[in-house]
């Protein structure tokens, strides 16, 4: 009888250990990597472009309409901080997810008459003689923009473990205008040579840990290794 009790106890403990290991294996470790998103869109003075994104609700289970609970929202950290761009500084505060929804619960509301409408982006140019720079002023010239005028940029650390094999989706939002559905080119230009995502949608697909460039409402894409 004692032998049977001991055997039962060992089997119970072993089962518990296996369950714990399986649970740990099912939750991937955080993998934050610097990821740059550039989106070309010409707007008027005083206007701003915001970024929405994550994983399509049709692709993943557990997605809700709340960034805090949605499995389709991806954790982010802003890399552009402490600049003279007061609007961007305010909107990026407590913006912790790349998501498809409204402003996060702790994200500041209206700034300069404009409400936070996703992850804020900063206006950039590739003109080295432009007087303002992203590093100091929160807009203007940045060496990350090798493409031209009017590229709005989000420079983020993104948790690649929450993507789909490194891929995630995005759309730009300008005032009440969402980008139209697109059919992204199967092969992007650039030096990354990554192939294509494992599924399709009407959104831009970006690669986590890379520099991704797009044009508003366009199928074109360009993906590079992030410059040092």
Coordinates of N, CA and C in Angstrom, one line a residue:
X1 N 0.8 -1.2 0.0 CA 0.0 0.0 0.0 C 0.9 1.3 0.0
X2 N 1.9 1.3 0.9 CA 2.8 2.4 0.9 C 3.5 2.7 -0.4
X3 N 3.9 1.6 -1.1 CA 4.5 1.7 -2.4 C 3.6 2.3 -3.4
X4 N 2.3 1.9 -3.4 CA 1.3 2.5 -4.3 C 1.1 4.0 -4.0
X5 N 1.1 4.4 -2.8 CA 0.9 5.8 -2.4 C 2.1 6.6 -2.9
X6 N 3.3 6.1 -2.7 CA 4.5 6.8 -3.1 C 4.5 7.0 -4.6
X7 N 4.2 5.9 -5.3 CA 4.1 5.9 -6.8 C 3.1 7.0 -7.3
X8 N 1.9 7.0 -6.6 CA 0.9 8.0 -7.0 C 1.4 9.4 -6.8
X9 N 2.1 9.6 -5.6 CA 2.6 10.9 -5.3 C 3.7 11.4 -6.4
X10 N 4.6 10.5 -6.8 CA 5.6 10.8 -7.8 C 5.0 11.1 -9.1
X11 N 3.9 10.3 -9.5 CA 3.3 10.6 -10.7 C 2.6 12.0 -10.7
X12 N 2.0 12.3 -9.6 CA 1.3 13.6 -9.5 C 2.3 14.8 -9.6
X13 N 3.4 14.7 -8.9 CA 4.4 15.7 -8.9 C 5.0 15.8 -10.4
X14 N 5.2 14.7 -11.0 CA 5.8 14.7 -12.4 C 4.8 15.4 -13.3
X15 N 3.5 15.1 -13.2 CA 2.5 15.7 -14.0 C 2.5 17.2 -13.8
X16 N 2.6 17.6 -12.6 CA 2.6 19.1 -12.3 C 3.8 19.7 -12.9
X17 N 5.0 19.1 -12.9 CA 6.2 19.6 -13.5 C 6.0 19.8 -15.0
X18 N 5.5 18.7 -15.6 CA 5.3 18.8 -17.1 C 4.3 19.9 -17.5
X19 N 3.3 20.0 -16.7 CA 2.3 21.1 -17.0 C 2.9 22.4 -16.9
X20 N 3.8 22.7 -15.9 CA 4.4 24.0 -15.7 C 5.4 24.2 -16.8
X21 N 6.1 23.2 -17.3 CA 7.0 23.4 -18.4 C 6.3 23.7 -19.7
X22 N 5.2 23.0 -19.9 CA 4.4 23.2 -21.1 C 3.8 24.6 -21.1
X23 N 3.4 25.1 -19.9 CA 2.8 26.5 -19.9 C 3.9 27.5 -20.2
X24 N 5.1 27.3 -19.6 CA 6.2 28.2 -19.9 C 6.6 28.2 -21.3
X25 N 6.6 27.0 -22.0 CA 6.9 26.9 -23.4 C 5.9 27.6 -24.3
X26 N 4.6 27.7 -23.8 CA 3.6 28.2 -24.6 C 3.6 29.8 -24.6
X27 N 4.3 30.4 -23.6 CA 4.4 31.8 -23.5 C 5.8 32.2 -23.9
X28 N 6.0 32.7 -25.1 CA 7.4 33.1 -25.5 C 7.9 34.3 -24.8
X29 N 9.2 34.3 -24.6 CA 9.9 35.3 -23.8 C 9.8 36.6 -24.6
X30 N 9.8 37.8 -24.0 CA 9.8 39.0 -24.6 C 11.0 39.2 -25.5
X31 N 10.8 39.8 -26.7 CA 11.9 40.0 -27.7 C 11.8 41.3 -28.3
X32 N 12.1 42.4 -27.5 CA 12.0 43.7 -28.1 C 13.2 44.0 -29.0
X33 N 12.9 44.5 -30.2 CA 13.9 44.8 -31.2 C 13.5 46.2 -31.8
X34 N 14.6 46.9 -32.1 CA 14.3 48.3 -32.7 C 13.7 48.1 -34.1
X35 N 12.6 48.7 -34.3 CA 11.9 48.6 -35.6 C 11.5 50.0 -36.0
X36 N 11.8 50.3 -37.3 CA 11.4 51.7 -37.8 C 10.4 51.5 -38.9
X37 N 9.4 52.4 -38.8 CA 8.3 52.4 -39.8 C 8.2 53.8 -40.4
X38 N 8.3 53.9 -41.7 CA 8.2 55.2 -42.4 C 7.0 55.1 -43.4
X39 N 6.2 56.1 -43.3 CA 5.0 56.1 -44.1 C 4.8 57.5 -44.8
X40 N 4.9 57.5 -46.2 CA 4.9 58.7 -46.9 C 3.4 59.2 -47.0
X41 N 3.2 60.5 -46.6 CA 1.9 61.1 -46.7 C 2.1 62.6 -46.5
X42 N 1.7 63.3 -47.6 CA 1.8 64.8 -47.5 C 0.6 65.3 -46.9
X43 N 0.7 66.2 -45.9 CA -0.4 66.8 -45.2 C -0.1 68.3 -45.0
X44 N -1.1 69.0 -44.5 CA -1.0 70.4 -44.3 C -0.2 70.7 -43.0
X45 N 0.2 72.0 -42.9 CA 0.9 72.4 -41.7 C 0.0 72.2 -40.5
X46 N 0.6 71.7 -39.4 CA -0.2 71.5 -38.2 C -1.0 70.2 -38.2
X47 N -0.9 69.4 -39.3 CA -1.6 68.1 -39.3 C -0.6 67.0 -38.9
X48 N -1.2 65.9 -38.5 CA -0.4 64.8 -38.0 C -0.9 63.5 -38.5
X49 N 0.0 62.5 -38.6 CA -0.3 61.1 -39.0 C -0.1 60.2 -37.8
X50 N -1.0 59.3 -37.6 CA -0.9 58.3 -36.5 C -0.8 56.9 -37.1
X51 N -0.3 56.0 -36.3 CA -0.1 54.6 -36.8 C -1.1 53.7 -36.0
X52 N -1.7 52.8 -36.7 CA -2.5 51.8 -36.1 C -2.0 50.5 -36.6
X53 N -2.1 49.4 -35.8 CA -1.5 48.1 -36.3 C -1.6 47.0 -35.3
X54 N -0.9 46.0 -35.6 CA -0.8 44.8 -34.7 C -1.0 43.6 -35.6
X55 N -1.9 42.7 -35.2 CA -2.3 41.5 -35.9 C -3.7 41.5 -36.3
X56 N -4.1 41.1 -37.5 CA -5.5 41.1 -37.9 C -6.3 40.2 -37.1
X57 N -7.5 40.7 -36.7 CA -8.4 39.9 -35.9 C -8.8 38.6 -36.6
X58 N -8.8 38.5 -37.9 CA -9.1 37.3 -38.6 C -8.0 36.3 -38.5
X59 N -6.8 36.7 -38.1 CA -5.7 35.9 -38.1 C -5.4 35.2 -36.7
X60 N -5.9 35.8 -35.7 CA -5.5 35.4 -34.3 C -6.7 35.4 -33.4
X61 N -6.8 34.4 -32.5 CA -7.8 34.4 -31.5 C -7.5 35.2 -30.3
X62 N -8.5 35.6 -29.5 CA -8.3 36.3 -28.3 C -8.1 37.8 -28.5
X63 N -8.6 38.3 -29.6 CA -8.5 39.7 -29.9 C -9.8 40.5 -29.5
X64 N -9.6 41.6 -28.8 CA -10.7 42.4 -28.3 C -10.6 43.8 -28.9
X65 N -11.5 44.7 -28.4 CA -11.4 46.1 -28.9 C -10.6 47.0 -27.9
X66 N -9.8 46.4 -27.0 CA -9.1 47.1 -26.0 C -7.6 46.7 -26.0
X67 N -6.8 47.7 -26.2 CA -5.3 47.4 -26.4 C -4.8 46.6 -25.2
X68 N -5.3 46.9 -24.0 CA -4.8 46.3 -22.8 C -5.0 44.8 -22.8
X69 N -6.1 44.3 -23.4 CA -6.5 42.9 -23.3 C -6.4 42.2 -24.6
X70 N -6.2 42.8 -25.7 CA -6.3 42.2 -27.0 C -5.0 41.4 -27.4
X71 N -5.2 40.2 -27.8 CA -4.1 39.4 -28.3 C -3.5 39.9 -29.6
X72 N -4.2 40.8 -30.3 CA -3.8 41.4 -31.5 C -3.0 42.6 -31.4
X73 N -2.9 43.2 -30.1 CA -2.1 44.3 -29.9 C -0.6 43.9 -29.5
X74 N 0.4 44.7 -29.9 CA 1.8 44.3 -29.8 C 2.5 45.3 -28.9
X75 N 3.1 44.9 -27.8 CA 3.9 45.8 -26.9 C 4.9 46.6 -27.7
X76 N 5.0 47.9 -27.4 CA 6.0 48.8 -28.0 C 6.7 49.7 -26.9
X77 N 7.8 50.3 -27.3 CA 8.5 51.3 -26.5 C 9.0 52.4 -27.5
X78 N 8.7 53.6 -27.2 CA 9.1 54.7 -28.1 C 10.6 55.0 -27.9
X79 N 11.3 55.1 -29.1 CA 12.7 55.5 -29.0 C 13.0 57.0 -29.2
X80 N 12.0 57.7 -29.7 CA 12.1 59.2 -29.9 C 11.5 59.8 -28.6
X81 N 12.4 60.3 -27.7 CA 12.0 60.8 -26.4 C 12.7 62.1 -26.2
X82 N 12.1 63.0 -25.3 CA 12.8 64.2 -24.8 C 13.1 65.2 -25.9
X83 N 12.3 65.3 -26.9 CA 12.6 66.3 -28.0 C 11.8 67.6 -27.7
X84 N 11.9 68.5 -28.7 CA 11.1 69.7 -28.6 C 9.7 69.6 -29.2
X85 N 9.3 68.5 -29.7 CA 8.0 68.2 -30.3 C 7.0 68.0 -29.2
X86 N 6.3 69.0 -28.7 CA 5.5 68.9 -27.5 C 4.3 68.0 -27.8
X87 N 3.7 68.0 -29.0 CA 2.6 67.2 -29.3 C 3.0 65.7 -29.3
X88 N 4.0 65.4 -30.0 CA 4.5 64.0 -30.1 C 4.8 63.5 -28.7
X89 N 5.6 64.4 -27.9 CA 5.9 63.9 -26.5 C 4.7 63.6 -25.7
X90 N 3.7 64.4 -25.8 CA 2.5 64.1 -25.1 C 1.8 62.8 -25.5
X91 N 1.6 62.7 -26.8 CA 0.8 61.5 -27.4 C 1.6 60.2 -27.1
X92 N 2.9 60.3 -27.1 CA 3.6 59.0 -27.0 C 3.7 58.6 -25.5
X93 N 3.3 59.5 -24.6 CA 3.3 59.1 -23.2 C 2.3 58.0 -22.9
X94 N 2.7 56.9 -22.3 CA 1.9 55.8 -22.0 C 1.2 55.1 -23.2
X95 N 1.9 55.3 -24.3 CA 1.5 54.6 -25.5 C 2.3 53.3 -25.6
X96 N 1.8 52.2 -25.0 CA 2.5 51.0 -24.8 C 2.2 49.9 -25.8
X97 N 1.2 50.1 -26.7 CA 0.8 49.0 -27.6 C 0.7 49.6 -29.0
X98 N 1.1 48.8 -30.0 CA 0.7 49.0 -31.4 C -0.6 48.3 -31.6
X99 N -1.7 49.0 -31.8 CA -3.0 48.4 -31.8 C -3.9 49.1 -32.9
X100 N -5.1 48.5 -33.0 CA -6.1 49.0 -34.0 C -7.1 49.9 -33.4
X101 N -7.0 50.3 -32.2 CA -8.1 50.9 -31.4 C -7.9 52.4 -31.2
X102 N -8.7 52.9 -30.3 CA -8.6 54.3 -30.0 C -7.4 54.5 -29.1
X103 N -7.2 55.8 -28.5 CA -6.1 56.0 -27.6 C -6.2 55.1 -26.4
X104 N -5.1 54.7 -25.9 CA -5.0 53.8 -24.7 C -5.5 54.6 -23.5
X105 N -5.9 53.9 -22.5 CA -6.6 54.5 -21.3 C -5.8 55.5 -20.6
X106 N -4.4 55.3 -20.6 CA -3.5 56.3 -19.9 C -2.8 57.2 -20.9
X107 N -3.2 57.1 -22.2 CA -2.6 58.0 -23.2 C -3.2 59.4 -23.1
X108 N -2.4 60.5 -23.1 CA -3.0 61.8 -23.0 C -4.1 62.0 -24.1
X109 N -5.0 62.9 -23.8 CA -6.1 63.1 -24.7 C -5.8 64.2 -25.8
X110 N -6.5 65.3 -25.8 CA -6.4 66.3 -26.8 C -5.2 67.2 -26.5
X111 N -4.3 67.3 -27.6 CA -3.1 68.2 -27.5 C -3.2 69.1 -28.7
X112 N -3.1 70.4 -28.5 CA -3.2 71.4 -29.6 C -4.4 71.2 -30.4
X113 N -5.5 70.8 -29.8 CA -6.8 70.6 -30.5 C -6.9 69.3 -31.2
X114 N -5.9 68.4 -31.1 CA -5.9 67.1 -31.8 C -5.8 66.0 -30.7
X115 N -6.8 65.0 -30.8 CA -6.8 63.9 -29.9 C -5.8 62.8 -30.4
X116 N -5.2 62.1 -29.4 CA -4.4 61.0 -29.8 C -5.2 59.9 -30.5
X117 N -4.7 59.4 -31.6 CA -5.5 58.6 -32.5 C -4.7 57.3 -32.9
X118 N -3.9 56.8 -32.0 CA -3.1 55.7 -32.2 C -1.6 56.0 -31.8
X119 N -0.7 55.4 -32.3 CA 0.7 55.6 -32.0 C 1.2 56.8 -32.9
X120 N 1.7 57.9 -32.2 CA 2.1 59.1 -33.0 C 3.3 58.9 -33.8
X121 N 3.4 59.6 -35.0 CA 4.5 59.5 -35.9 C 5.1 60.9 -36.0
X122 N 6.3 61.1 -36.4 CA 6.9 62.4 -36.6 C 7.3 62.6 -38.1
X123 N 7.1 63.8 -38.5 CA 7.4 64.2 -39.9 C 8.9 64.2 -40.1
X124 N 9.4 63.6 -41.3 CA 10.8 63.5 -41.5 C 11.1 63.8 -43.0
X125 N 12.3 64.2 -43.2 CA 12.9 64.4 -44.6 C 14.3 63.8 -44.7
X126 N 14.7 63.6 -45.9 CA 16.1 63.1 -46.1 C 17.0 64.2 -46.5
X127 N 16.5 65.5 -46.4 CA 17.3 66.7 -46.7 C 18.3 67.0 -45.5
X128 N 19.6 66.7 -45.7 CA 20.6 66.9 -44.6 C 20.7 68.4 -44.2
X129 N 20.2 69.3 -45.1 CA 20.4 70.7 -44.8 C 19.1 71.3 -44.1
X130 N 18.1 70.5 -43.9 CA 16.9 70.9 -43.2 C 17.3 71.3 -41.8
X131 N 16.8 72.5 -41.3 CA 17.2 73.0 -40.0 C 16.9 72.2 -38.8
X132 N 15.7 71.5 -38.8 CA 15.3 70.7 -37.6 C 15.7 69.3 -37.8
X133 N 16.0 68.6 -36.7 CA 16.4 67.2 -36.8 C 15.5 66.4 -35.8
X134 N 15.2 65.2 -36.2 CA 14.4 64.3 -35.3 C 15.0 64.2 -33.9
X135 N 16.3 64.0 -33.9 CA 17.0 63.7 -32.6 C 16.9 64.9 -31.6
X136 N 16.8 66.1 -32.1 CA 16.7 67.3 -31.3 C 15.3 67.9 -31.2
X137 N 14.7 68.0 -32.3 CA 13.4 68.7 -32.4 C 12.2 67.8 -32.5
X138 N 12.4 66.5 -32.7 CA 11.3 65.6 -32.9 C 10.6 65.6 -34.2
X139 N 11.2 66.2 -35.2 CA 10.8 66.2 -36.6 C 11.9 66.7 -37.4
X140 N 11.8 66.5 -38.8 CA 12.9 67.1 -39.7 C 13.8 66.0 -40.2
X141 N 15.1 66.3 -40.3 CA 16.0 65.4 -40.9 C 16.4 64.2 -40.0
X142 N 16.4 63.0 -40.6 CA 17.0 61.8 -39.9 C 17.7 61.0 -40.9
X143 N 18.8 60.4 -40.6 CA 19.5 59.5 -41.5 C 18.7 58.2 -41.8
X144 N 17.7 57.9 -41.0 CA 16.9 56.7 -41.2 C 16.0 56.9 -42.4
X145 N 15.8 58.1 -42.8 CA 14.9 58.4 -44.0 C 15.9 58.6 -45.2
X146 N 15.9 57.6 -46.0 CA 16.7 57.6 -47.3 C 15.8 57.8 -48.5
X147 N 14.5 58.2 -48.3 CA 13.5 58.1 -49.3 C 13.0 59.4 -49.8
X148 N 12.9 60.4 -49.0 CA 12.4 61.7 -49.5 C 11.7 62.5 -48.5
X149 N 10.9 63.5 -49.0 CA 10.1 64.4 -48.2 C 8.8 63.6 -47.7
X150 N 8.3 64.2 -46.6 CA 7.0 63.8 -46.1 C 6.8 62.3 -45.7
X151 N 7.9 61.8 -45.2 CA 7.8 60.4 -44.6 C 7.6 60.5 -43.1
X152 N 6.5 60.1 -42.6 CA 6.2 60.1 -41.2 C 6.8 58.8 -40.6
X153 N 7.4 59.0 -39.4 CA 8.2 57.9 -38.9 C 7.8 57.5 -37.4
X154 N 7.8 56.2 -37.2 CA 7.7 55.7 -35.8 C 9.0 54.9 -35.6
X155 N 9.8 55.3 -34.6 CA 11.0 54.6 -34.2 C 10.7 53.9 -32.9
X156 N 10.6 52.6 -32.9 CA 10.1 51.9 -31.8 C 10.9 50.7 -31.4
X157 N 10.9 50.2 -30.2 CA 11.2 48.9 -29.8 C 9.9 48.1 -29.8
X158 N 9.9 47.0 -30.6 CA 8.7 46.2 -30.7 C 8.9 44.8 -30.2
X159 N 8.0 44.2 -29.4 CA 8.1 42.9 -28.9 C 7.8 41.9 -30.1
X160 N 8.9 41.4 -30.7 CA 8.8 40.6 -31.9 C 8.2 39.2 -31.5
X161 N 8.2 38.8 -30.2 CA 7.6 37.6 -29.9 C 6.1 37.6 -30.0
X162 N 5.5 38.8 -30.1 CA 4.0 38.9 -30.2 C 3.6 39.0 -31.7
X163 N 4.5 38.9 -32.6 CA 4.2 39.0 -34.1 C 3.9 37.6 -34.6
X164 N 3.6 37.6 -35.9 CA 3.4 36.3 -36.6 C 4.7 36.0 -37.4
X165 N 5.5 35.2 -36.8 CA 6.8 34.8 -37.4 C 7.6 36.1 -37.8
X166 N 7.5 37.1 -37.0 CA 8.3 38.3 -37.2 C 7.5 39.4 -38.0
X167 N 6.3 39.1 -38.6 CA 5.5 40.0 -39.4 C 4.4 40.6 -38.5
X168 N 4.1 41.8 -38.8 CA 2.9 42.5 -38.2 C 2.3 43.4 -39.2
X169 N 1.1 43.9 -39.0 CA 0.4 44.7 -39.9 C 0.2 46.1 -39.4
X170 N -0.1 47.0 -40.4 CA -0.2 48.4 -40.0 C -1.0 49.2 -41.1
X171 N -1.6 50.3 -40.6 CA -2.2 51.3 -41.5 C -1.9 52.6 -40.9
X172 N -1.9 53.6 -41.8 CA -1.8 55.0 -41.3 C -3.2 55.6 -41.1
X173 N -3.3 56.6 -40.2 CA -4.6 57.2 -40.0 C -4.3 58.7 -39.9
X174 N -5.0 59.5 -40.8 CA -4.9 60.9 -40.9 C -6.2 61.5 -40.7
X175 N -6.4 62.3 -39.6 CA -7.7 62.8 -39.2 C -8.7 61.6 -39.1
X176 N -9.7 61.7 -39.9 CA -10.7 60.5 -39.8 C -10.4 59.5 -40.9
X177 N -9.3 59.8 -41.7 CA -9.1 58.9 -42.9 C -8.1 57.8 -42.6
X178 N -8.7 56.6 -42.7 CA -7.8 55.4 -42.6 C -7.3 55.1 -44.0
X179 N -6.1 54.5 -44.1 CA -5.7 54.0 -45.4 C -6.7 53.1 -46.0
X180 N -6.7 53.0 -47.3 CA -7.6 52.1 -48.0 C -6.9 50.7 -47.9
X181 N -7.7 49.6 -48.0 CA -7.1 48.3 -48.1 C -6.2 48.2 -49.3
X182 N -5.1 47.5 -49.2 CA -4.1 47.4 -50.2 C -3.8 45.9 -50.5
X183 N -3.0 45.6 -51.5 CA -2.5 44.3 -51.7 C -1.0 44.4 -51.8
X184 N -0.3 44.3 -50.7 CA 1.1 44.6 -50.7 C 1.9 43.7 -51.7
X185 N 2.9 44.3 -52.3 CA 3.7 43.6 -53.2 C 4.3 42.3 -52.6
X186 N 4.4 41.2 -53.3 CA 4.9 40.0 -52.7 C 6.3 40.1 -52.3
X187 N 7.1 40.8 -53.1 CA 8.5 41.0 -52.8 C 8.8 42.5 -52.6
X188 N 9.2 42.8 -51.4 CA 9.6 44.2 -51.1 C 11.0 44.6 -51.6
X189 N 11.2 45.8 -51.9 CA 12.5 46.3 -52.2 C 13.3 46.4 -50.9
X190 N 14.6 46.5 -51.0 CA 15.4 46.7 -49.8 C 16.5 45.6 -49.7
X191 N 17.3 45.7 -48.7 CA 18.4 44.8 -48.5 C 18.2 43.6 -47.5
X192 N 16.9 43.5 -47.1 CA 16.6 42.5 -46.0 C 16.4 41.1 -46.6
X193 N 15.8 41.0 -47.8 CA 15.6 39.7 -48.5 C 14.9 38.7 -47.5
X194 N 13.6 39.1 -47.2 CA 12.9 38.3 -46.2 C 11.8 37.4 -46.7
X195 N 11.5 37.5 -48.0 CA 10.4 36.7 -48.5 C 9.0 37.4 -48.2
X196 N 8.0 36.7 -48.0 CA 6.6 37.2 -47.8 C 6.0 36.7 -46.5
X197 N 5.1 37.4 -46.0 CA 4.4 36.9 -44.8 C 3.6 35.6 -45.1
X198 N 3.3 34.9 -44.0 CA 2.6 33.6 -44.2 C 1.1 33.7 -44.4
X199 N 0.6 34.9 -44.5 CA -0.9 35.1 -44.7 C -1.1 36.5 -45.4
X200 N -2.3 36.8 -45.8 CA -2.6 38.0 -46.5 C -3.6 38.8 -45.8
X201 N -3.7 40.1 -46.0 CA -4.7 41.0 -45.5 C -4.7 42.2 -46.4
X202 N -5.6 43.2 -46.0 CA -5.6 44.4 -46.8 C -4.7 45.5 -46.2
X203 N -3.7 45.1 -45.3 CA -2.9 46.0 -44.6 C -1.4 46.0 -45.1
X204 N -0.6 47.0 -44.8 CA 0.8 46.9 -45.0 C 1.3 45.8 -44.0
X205 N 2.3 45.0 -44.5 CA 3.0 44.1 -43.6 C 4.4 44.6 -43.4
X206 N 4.8 44.7 -42.1 CA 6.2 45.1 -41.7 C 6.9 44.0 -41.0
X207 N 8.2 44.1 -41.0 CA 9.0 43.0 -40.4 C 9.6 43.6 -39.1
X208 N 9.4 42.9 -38.0 CA 9.9 43.3 -36.7 C 11.4 43.3 -36.8
X209 N 12.1 44.3 -36.1 CA 13.5 44.4 -36.1 C 14.2 44.9 -37.3
X210 N 13.4 45.5 -38.2 CA 13.9 46.1 -39.5 C 13.3 47.5 -39.7
X211 N 13.9 48.1 -40.8 CA 13.4 49.4 -41.2 C 12.4 49.2 -42.4
X212 N 11.1 49.6 -42.2 CA 10.1 49.4 -43.1 C 9.5 50.7 -43.7
X213 N 9.5 50.8 -45.0 CA 9.0 52.0 -45.6 C 7.8 51.8 -46.6
X214 N 6.8 52.6 -46.5 CA 5.6 52.5 -47.2 C 5.1 53.8 -47.7
X215 N 4.1 53.8 -48.6 CA 3.5 55.0 -49.1 C 2.0 54.8 -48.8
X216 N 1.4 55.9 -48.3 CA -0.1 55.9 -48.0 C -0.9 55.4 -49.2
X217 N -1.7 54.4 -48.9 CA -2.6 53.8 -49.9 C -1.9 53.1 -51.1
X218 N -0.7 52.7 -50.9 CA 0.1 52.1 -52.0 C 0.5 50.7 -51.6
X219 N 0.6 49.8 -52.7 CA 1.0 48.4 -52.5 C 2.5 48.3 -52.3
X220 N 3.3 49.3 -52.6 CA 4.7 49.2 -52.6 C 5.3 49.1 -51.1
X221 N 6.4 48.4 -51.0 CA 7.1 48.3 -49.7 C 8.6 48.2 -49.9
X222 N 9.3 48.6 -48.8 CA 10.7 48.6 -48.8 C 11.2 48.2 -47.4
X223 N 12.0 47.2 -47.3 CA 12.4 46.7 -46.0 C 13.9 46.5 -46.0
X224 N 14.6 47.2 -45.1 CA 16.0 47.2 -44.9 C 16.4 46.7 -43.5
X225 N 17.6 46.3 -43.4 CA 18.2 46.1 -42.1 C 18.4 47.5 -41.4
X226 N 18.1 47.6 -40.1 CA 18.1 48.9 -39.5 C 19.6 49.4 -39.4
X227 N 19.9 50.6 -40.0 CA 21.3 51.0 -39.9 C 21.8 51.2 -38.5
X228 N 23.1 51.0 -38.4 CA 23.8 51.1 -37.0 C 23.7 52.6 -36.6

